[in-house]
XYZ file of C-alpha atoms in Angstrom:
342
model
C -3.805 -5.091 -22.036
C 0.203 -5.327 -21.700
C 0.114 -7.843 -24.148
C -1.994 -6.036 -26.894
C 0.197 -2.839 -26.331
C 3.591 -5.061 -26.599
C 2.291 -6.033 -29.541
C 0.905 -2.978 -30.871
C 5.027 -1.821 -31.976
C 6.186 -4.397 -33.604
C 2.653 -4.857 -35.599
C 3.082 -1.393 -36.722
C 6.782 -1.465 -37.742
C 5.985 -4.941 -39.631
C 3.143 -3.080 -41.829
C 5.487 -0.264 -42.387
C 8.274 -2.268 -43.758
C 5.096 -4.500 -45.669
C 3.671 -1.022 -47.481
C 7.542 0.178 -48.208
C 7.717 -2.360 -50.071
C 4.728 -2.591 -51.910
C 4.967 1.041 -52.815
C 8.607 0.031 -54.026
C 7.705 -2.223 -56.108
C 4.712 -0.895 -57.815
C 6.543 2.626 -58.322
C 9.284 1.086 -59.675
C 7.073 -0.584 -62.173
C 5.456 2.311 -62.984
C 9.007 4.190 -63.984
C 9.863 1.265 -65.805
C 6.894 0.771 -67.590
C 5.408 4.132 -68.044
C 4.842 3.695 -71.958
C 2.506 1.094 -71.016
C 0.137 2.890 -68.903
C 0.228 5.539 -65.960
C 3.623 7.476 -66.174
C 5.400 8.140 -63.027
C 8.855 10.340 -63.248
C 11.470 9.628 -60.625
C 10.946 12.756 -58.793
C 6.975 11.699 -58.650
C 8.516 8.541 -57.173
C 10.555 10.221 -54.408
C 7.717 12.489 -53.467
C 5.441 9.696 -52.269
C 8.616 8.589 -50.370
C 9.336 11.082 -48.703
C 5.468 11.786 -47.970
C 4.859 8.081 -47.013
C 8.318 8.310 -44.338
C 6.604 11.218 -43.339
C 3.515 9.451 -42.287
C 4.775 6.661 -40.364
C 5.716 8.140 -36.721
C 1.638 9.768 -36.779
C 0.371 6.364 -37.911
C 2.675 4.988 -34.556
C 1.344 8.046 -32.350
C -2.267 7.385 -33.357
C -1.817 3.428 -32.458
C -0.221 4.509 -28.976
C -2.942 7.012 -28.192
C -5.546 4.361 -29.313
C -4.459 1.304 -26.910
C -4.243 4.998 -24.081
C -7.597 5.435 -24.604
C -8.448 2.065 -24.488
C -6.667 1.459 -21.168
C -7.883 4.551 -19.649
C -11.613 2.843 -20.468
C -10.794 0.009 -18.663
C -9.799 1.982 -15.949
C -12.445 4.397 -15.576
C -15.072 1.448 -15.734
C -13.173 0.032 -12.771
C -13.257 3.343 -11.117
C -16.556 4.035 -11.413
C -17.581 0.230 -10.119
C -16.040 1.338 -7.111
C -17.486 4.656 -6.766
C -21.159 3.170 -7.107
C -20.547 0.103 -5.464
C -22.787 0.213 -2.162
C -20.802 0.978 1.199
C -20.661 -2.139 3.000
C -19.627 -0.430 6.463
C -21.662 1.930 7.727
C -22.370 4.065 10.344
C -25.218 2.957 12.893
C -27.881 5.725 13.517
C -27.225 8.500 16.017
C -23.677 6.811 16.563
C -21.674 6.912 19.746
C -18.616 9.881 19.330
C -15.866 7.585 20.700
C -14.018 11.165 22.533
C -11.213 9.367 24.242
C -9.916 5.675 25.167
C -9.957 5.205 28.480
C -9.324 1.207 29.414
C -9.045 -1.529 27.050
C -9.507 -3.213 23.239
C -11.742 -6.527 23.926
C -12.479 -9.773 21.412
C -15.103 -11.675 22.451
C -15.817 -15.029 20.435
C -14.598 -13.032 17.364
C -14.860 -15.047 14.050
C -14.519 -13.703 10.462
C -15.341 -15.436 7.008
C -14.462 -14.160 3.593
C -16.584 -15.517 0.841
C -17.448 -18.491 2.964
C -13.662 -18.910 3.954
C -13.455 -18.812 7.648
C -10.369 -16.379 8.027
C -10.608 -16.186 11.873
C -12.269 -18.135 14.251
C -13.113 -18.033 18.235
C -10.894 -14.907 19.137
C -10.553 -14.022 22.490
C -8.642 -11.303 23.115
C -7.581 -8.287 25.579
C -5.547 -5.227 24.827
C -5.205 -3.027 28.022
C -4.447 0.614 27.338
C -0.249 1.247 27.309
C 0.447 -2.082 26.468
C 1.819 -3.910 23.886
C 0.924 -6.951 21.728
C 2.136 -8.649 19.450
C 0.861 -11.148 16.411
C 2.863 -13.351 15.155
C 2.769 -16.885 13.186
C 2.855 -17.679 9.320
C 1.445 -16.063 6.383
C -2.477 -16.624 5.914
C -2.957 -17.221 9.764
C -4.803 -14.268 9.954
C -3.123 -11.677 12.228
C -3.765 -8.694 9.360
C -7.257 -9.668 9.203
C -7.429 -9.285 12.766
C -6.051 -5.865 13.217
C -7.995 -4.709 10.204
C -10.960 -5.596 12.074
C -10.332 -3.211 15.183
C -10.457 -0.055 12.322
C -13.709 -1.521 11.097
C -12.045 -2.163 7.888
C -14.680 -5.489 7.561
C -16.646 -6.160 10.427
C -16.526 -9.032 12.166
C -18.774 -12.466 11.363
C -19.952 -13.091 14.908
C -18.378 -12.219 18.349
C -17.900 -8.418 19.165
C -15.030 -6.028 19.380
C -15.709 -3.602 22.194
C -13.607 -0.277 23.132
C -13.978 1.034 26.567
C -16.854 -1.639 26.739
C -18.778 -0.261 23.946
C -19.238 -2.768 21.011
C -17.421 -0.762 18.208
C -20.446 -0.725 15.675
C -21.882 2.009 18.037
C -18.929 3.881 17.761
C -18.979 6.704 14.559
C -16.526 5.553 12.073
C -15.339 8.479 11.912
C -14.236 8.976 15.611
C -13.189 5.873 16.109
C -10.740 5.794 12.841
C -9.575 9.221 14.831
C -8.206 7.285 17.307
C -6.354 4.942 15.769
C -3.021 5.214 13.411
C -1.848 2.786 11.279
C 1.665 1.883 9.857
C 1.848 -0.706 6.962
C 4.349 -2.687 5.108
C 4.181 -0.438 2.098
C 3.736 2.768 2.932
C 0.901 4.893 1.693
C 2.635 8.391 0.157
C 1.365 11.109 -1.873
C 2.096 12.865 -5.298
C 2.712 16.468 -2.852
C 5.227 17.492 -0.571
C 7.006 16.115 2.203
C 5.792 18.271 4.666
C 2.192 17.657 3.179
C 2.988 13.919 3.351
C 3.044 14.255 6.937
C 0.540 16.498 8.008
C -2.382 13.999 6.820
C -1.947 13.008 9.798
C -3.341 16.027 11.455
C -3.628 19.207 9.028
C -3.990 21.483 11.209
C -0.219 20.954 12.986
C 2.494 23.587 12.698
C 5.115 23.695 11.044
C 6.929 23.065 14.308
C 4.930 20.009 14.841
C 5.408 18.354 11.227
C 9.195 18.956 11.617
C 9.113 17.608 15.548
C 7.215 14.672 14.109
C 9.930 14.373 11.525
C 12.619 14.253 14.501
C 10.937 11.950 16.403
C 10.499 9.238 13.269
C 14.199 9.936 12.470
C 13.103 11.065 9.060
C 14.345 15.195 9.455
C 18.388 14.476 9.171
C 17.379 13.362 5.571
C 14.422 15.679 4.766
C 16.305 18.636 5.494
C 19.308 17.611 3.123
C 16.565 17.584 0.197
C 17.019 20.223 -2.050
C 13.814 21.713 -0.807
C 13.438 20.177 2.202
C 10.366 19.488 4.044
C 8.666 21.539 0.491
C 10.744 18.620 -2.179
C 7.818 16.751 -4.069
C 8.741 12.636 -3.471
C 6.350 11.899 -6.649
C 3.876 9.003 -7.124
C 3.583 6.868 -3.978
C 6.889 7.918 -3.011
C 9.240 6.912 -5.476
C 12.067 9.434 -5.079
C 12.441 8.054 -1.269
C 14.209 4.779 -0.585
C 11.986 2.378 1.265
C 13.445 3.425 4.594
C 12.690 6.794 4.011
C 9.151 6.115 2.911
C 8.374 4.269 5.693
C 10.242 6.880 8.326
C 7.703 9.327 6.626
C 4.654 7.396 7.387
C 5.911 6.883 11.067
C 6.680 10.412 11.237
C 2.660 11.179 10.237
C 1.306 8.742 12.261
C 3.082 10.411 15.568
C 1.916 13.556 14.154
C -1.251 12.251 14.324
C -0.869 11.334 18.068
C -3.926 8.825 18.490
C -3.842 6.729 20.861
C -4.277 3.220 19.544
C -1.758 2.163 16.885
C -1.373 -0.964 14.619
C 1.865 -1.795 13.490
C 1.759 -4.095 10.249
C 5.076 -5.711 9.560
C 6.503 -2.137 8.948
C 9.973 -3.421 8.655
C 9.848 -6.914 6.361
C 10.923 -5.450 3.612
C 13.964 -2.888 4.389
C 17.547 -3.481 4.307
C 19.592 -3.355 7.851
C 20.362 0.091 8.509
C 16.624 1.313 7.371
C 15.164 -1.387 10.142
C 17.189 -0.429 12.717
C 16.036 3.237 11.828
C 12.748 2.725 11.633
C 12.371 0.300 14.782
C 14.065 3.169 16.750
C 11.219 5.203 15.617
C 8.460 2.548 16.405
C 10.033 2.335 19.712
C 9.834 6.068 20.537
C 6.195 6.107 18.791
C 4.991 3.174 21.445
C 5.664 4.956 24.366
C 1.988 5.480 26.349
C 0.101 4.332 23.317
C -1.775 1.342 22.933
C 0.126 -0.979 20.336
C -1.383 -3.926 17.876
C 2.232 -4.875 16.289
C 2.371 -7.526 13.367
C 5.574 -8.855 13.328
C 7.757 -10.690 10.438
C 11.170 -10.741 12.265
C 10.259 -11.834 15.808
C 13.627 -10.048 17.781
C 11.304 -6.753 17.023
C 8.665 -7.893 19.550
C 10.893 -9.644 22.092
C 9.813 -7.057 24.526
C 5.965 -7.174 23.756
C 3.773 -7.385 26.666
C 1.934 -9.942 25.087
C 2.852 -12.390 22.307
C -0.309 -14.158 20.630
C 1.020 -16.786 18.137
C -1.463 -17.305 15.236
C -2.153 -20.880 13.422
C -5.135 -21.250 10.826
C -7.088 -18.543 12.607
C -7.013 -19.319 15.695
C -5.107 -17.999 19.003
C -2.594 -21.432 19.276
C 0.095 -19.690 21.852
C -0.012 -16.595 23.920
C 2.593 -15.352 26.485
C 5.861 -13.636 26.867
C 8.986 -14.594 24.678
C 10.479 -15.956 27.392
C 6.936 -18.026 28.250
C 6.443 -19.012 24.766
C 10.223 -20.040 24.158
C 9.625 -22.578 27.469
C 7.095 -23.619 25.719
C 8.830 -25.569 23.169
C 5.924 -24.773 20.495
C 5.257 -22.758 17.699
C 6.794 -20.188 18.597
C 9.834 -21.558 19.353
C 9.913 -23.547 16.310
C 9.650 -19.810 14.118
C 12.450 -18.263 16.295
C 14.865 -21.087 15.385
C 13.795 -20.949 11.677
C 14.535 -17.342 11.814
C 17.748 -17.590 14.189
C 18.919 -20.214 11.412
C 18.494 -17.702 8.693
């Protein structure tokens, strides 16, 4: 579609200059020749000049709004194969309202496949209410895959994932999505306000809760020196806000949000120095008493993890402290040089 409308310009301009010219030289004929045939005066002549130089910037409009409406097609027949496309997770009947979480977050023989691709495989895994673990290892090893599994964002292959003992399935989707806040890499913003930005997280917060929130996520110093402050629109997905400032936002509504389980998904890969160290303040304040899933690019962020799993081709290949895992001499050890090198 980019291609037809890059062309689309140029094609037009080209069969402007081409009927110019034709018109030039067949009106020029007919003043020449006029005893011959059809007269045309030059004033005649400058009329359908002016008329024809007239015409050209609607003929342009009407090819722009043509390749719109034929993009806007497109789109709405991909929008509408979403809309009708059949949920795939679903709640059980007369589901389990998952009210609070109580113990622990428990893999048991958890696999996952992805149009036949096995994406995860054997997963054993406890997360103990409070603490904090963290998944590391190299792109494709499958440590997004397994946090998005915990949300019920797919469901697993075979194997369970049980909260508070209770295999999650029998859990409403609902309550148990209530219980859990997510942070990702890019962040998810709204065409609205700041304030309404944060307060997705819980709508019915205070004012004095959004802007607490704010504090907390060390996102108010530069909200409230916005011309409108916590009211100042940041557009589509965000794009009057730096990256940092995006992703302080999404902190801030995820605190606001106060659930208990959170996932962390390389929230600070892509920012510059001073917005990490920003942000990782706030992730550090937000992990206090919650129950953190933390996928980590730059390893020094998850020195202090409880619990380090180190991912390889699906599969759990390391698991311990840093300092465990660095005596080790493995994996892990091998990414914290690459990255020390760096």
């Amino acid at each position: 579609m980019n291609f037809k409308r890059d062309l689309a310009s140029p094609i037009s301009e080209v069969l402007g200059i081409v009927v110019l010219s034709i018109i030039l030289w067949y009106g020029g004929n007919l003043i020449l020749d006029g005893d011959k045939g059809f007269k045309l005066d030059g004033e005649g002549f400058i009329t359908y000049i002016a008329l024809f130089s007239q015409i050209i910037n609607p003929a342009k409009a009407l090819s722009a709004a043509f390749y719109n409406m034929q993009k806007g097609t497109a789109a709405l027949n991909r929008i509408e194969e979403i809309l009708n496309a059949p949920s795939v997770i679903v709640d059980k009947e007369n589901p389990t309202m998952l009210t609070t979480f109580k113990d622990k977050i428990e893999f048991k023989n958890v696999s996952f496949s992805y149009n036949e691709i096995t994406v995860l495989k054997n997963i054993n895994l406890v997360v103990s209410k409070g603490k904090t673990i963290a998944l590391v290892g190299s792109s494709g090893a499958g440590k997004s895959t397994l946090a998005d599994l915990v949300p019920r964002f797919h469901d697993v292959t075979s194997g369970e994932i049980l909260v508070d003992g209770i295999n999650i399935k029998d859990y409403s989707l609902e309550s148990l999505r209530g219980k859990i806040s997510i942070v990702t890499q890019e962040p998810i913003l709204f065409n609205d306000t700041i304030a309404n930005n944060i307060l997705y997280g819980n709508q019915s917060a205070s004012k004095q809760q959004v802007e607490d929130a704010a504090k907390v996520a060390n996102a108010y110093n530069y909200i409230i020196k916005k011309d409108e402050s916590f009211d100042t629109n940041i557009g589509d997905r965000g794009n009057k806000l730096s990256g940092g400032e995006k992703q302080r936002l999404t902190i801030a509504r995820a605190i606001l949000k106060d659930a208990p389980i959170l996932i962390l998904d390389e929230a600070t890969s892509s920012l510059d120095t001073e917005s990490e160290r920003l942000v990782q303040d706030a992730m550090n304040k937000m992990v206090q008493n919650r129950t953190t899933i933390v996928i980590a690019h730059r390893l020094s962020t998850i020195r202090h993890a409880d619990e380090i799993i180190v991912m390889n081709k699906g599969e759990i290949a390391e698991r311990g402290t840093h300092d465990s895992l660095i005596e080790q001499n493995g994996i892990y050890k091998r990414l914290v040089d690459m990255q020390e090198l760096k």
